[in-house]
Amino acid sequence: MNFLSRKIYLYNVTMGLYMLDWWERCLFSILFLQLF
């Protein structure tokens, strides 16, 4: 597991995104990036 995939994994686990589908995760990430 390289550095980037580890960061993405930690991000998904922290936000609870691992329970979502891939498209829900993408949608949430886009909204999250627009807010900050």
Short mmCIF file of the C-alpha atoms (twelve columns), coordinates in Angstrom:
data_MODEL
# 
_entry.id   MODEL 
# 
loop_
_atom_site.group_PDB 
_atom_site.id 
_atom_site.type_symbol 
_atom_site.label_atom_id 
_atom_site.label_alt_id 
_atom_site.label_comp_id 
_atom_site.label_asym_id 
_atom_site.label_seq_id 
_atom_site.Cartn_x 
_atom_site.Cartn_y 
_atom_site.Cartn_z 
_atom_site.pdbx_PDB_model_num 
ATOM 1  C CA . MET A 1  0.000   0.000  0.000  1 
ATOM 2  C CA . ASN A 2  1.618   3.243  -1.089 1 
ATOM 3  C CA . PHE A 3  1.386   6.611  0.662  1 
ATOM 4  C CA . LEU A 4  -1.493  8.026  -1.380 1 
ATOM 5  C CA . SER A 5  -3.759  5.002  -1.119 1 
ATOM 6  C CA . ARG A 6  -3.114  4.934  2.636  1 
ATOM 7  C CA . LYS A 7  -4.161  8.590  2.947  1 
ATOM 8  C CA . ILE A 8  -7.308  7.940  0.922  1 
ATOM 9  C CA . TYR A 9  -8.085  4.899  3.061  1 
ATOM 10 C CA . LEU A 10 -7.653  6.862  6.301  1 
ATOM 11 C CA . TYR A 11 -9.815  9.670  4.885  1 
ATOM 12 C CA . ASN A 12 -12.573 7.207  3.978  1 
ATOM 13 C CA . VAL A 13 -12.484 5.510  7.374  1 
ATOM 14 C CA . THR A 14 -12.397 8.809  9.275  1 
ATOM 15 C CA . MET A 15 -15.382 10.266 7.423  1 
ATOM 16 C CA . GLY A 16 -17.302 6.989  7.409  1 
ATOM 17 C CA . LEU A 17 -17.250 6.913  3.620  1 
ATOM 18 C CA . TYR A 18 -16.292 3.246  3.447  1 
ATOM 19 C CA . MET A 19 -19.962 2.408  4.061  1 
ATOM 20 C CA . LEU A 20 -21.028 4.292  0.920  1 
ATOM 21 C CA . ASP A 21 -20.982 3.350  -2.745 1 
ATOM 22 C CA . TRP A 22 -18.205 4.724  -4.949 1 
ATOM 23 C CA . TRP A 23 -20.484 7.354  -6.563 1 
ATOM 24 C CA . GLU A 24 -21.738 8.554  -3.158 1 
ATOM 25 C CA . ARG A 25 -18.119 8.819  -2.045 1 
ATOM 26 C CA . CYS A 26 -17.266 10.894 -5.126 1 
ATOM 27 C CA . LEU A 27 -20.268 13.145 -4.587 1 
ATOM 28 C CA . PHE A 28 -19.387 13.688 -0.930 1 
ATOM 29 C CA . SER A 29 -15.746 14.385 -1.775 1 
ATOM 30 C CA . ILE A 30 -16.750 17.006 -4.351 1 
ATOM 31 C CA . LEU A 31 -19.054 18.711 -1.853 1 
ATOM 32 C CA . PHE A 32 -16.389 18.512 0.845  1 
ATOM 33 C CA . LEU A 33 -13.776 20.102 -1.419 1 
ATOM 34 C CA . GLN A 34 -16.137 22.929 -2.400 1 
ATOM 35 C CA . LEU A 35 -16.888 23.758 1.237  1 
ATOM 36 C CA . PHE A 36 -13.239 24.089 2.239  1 
# 
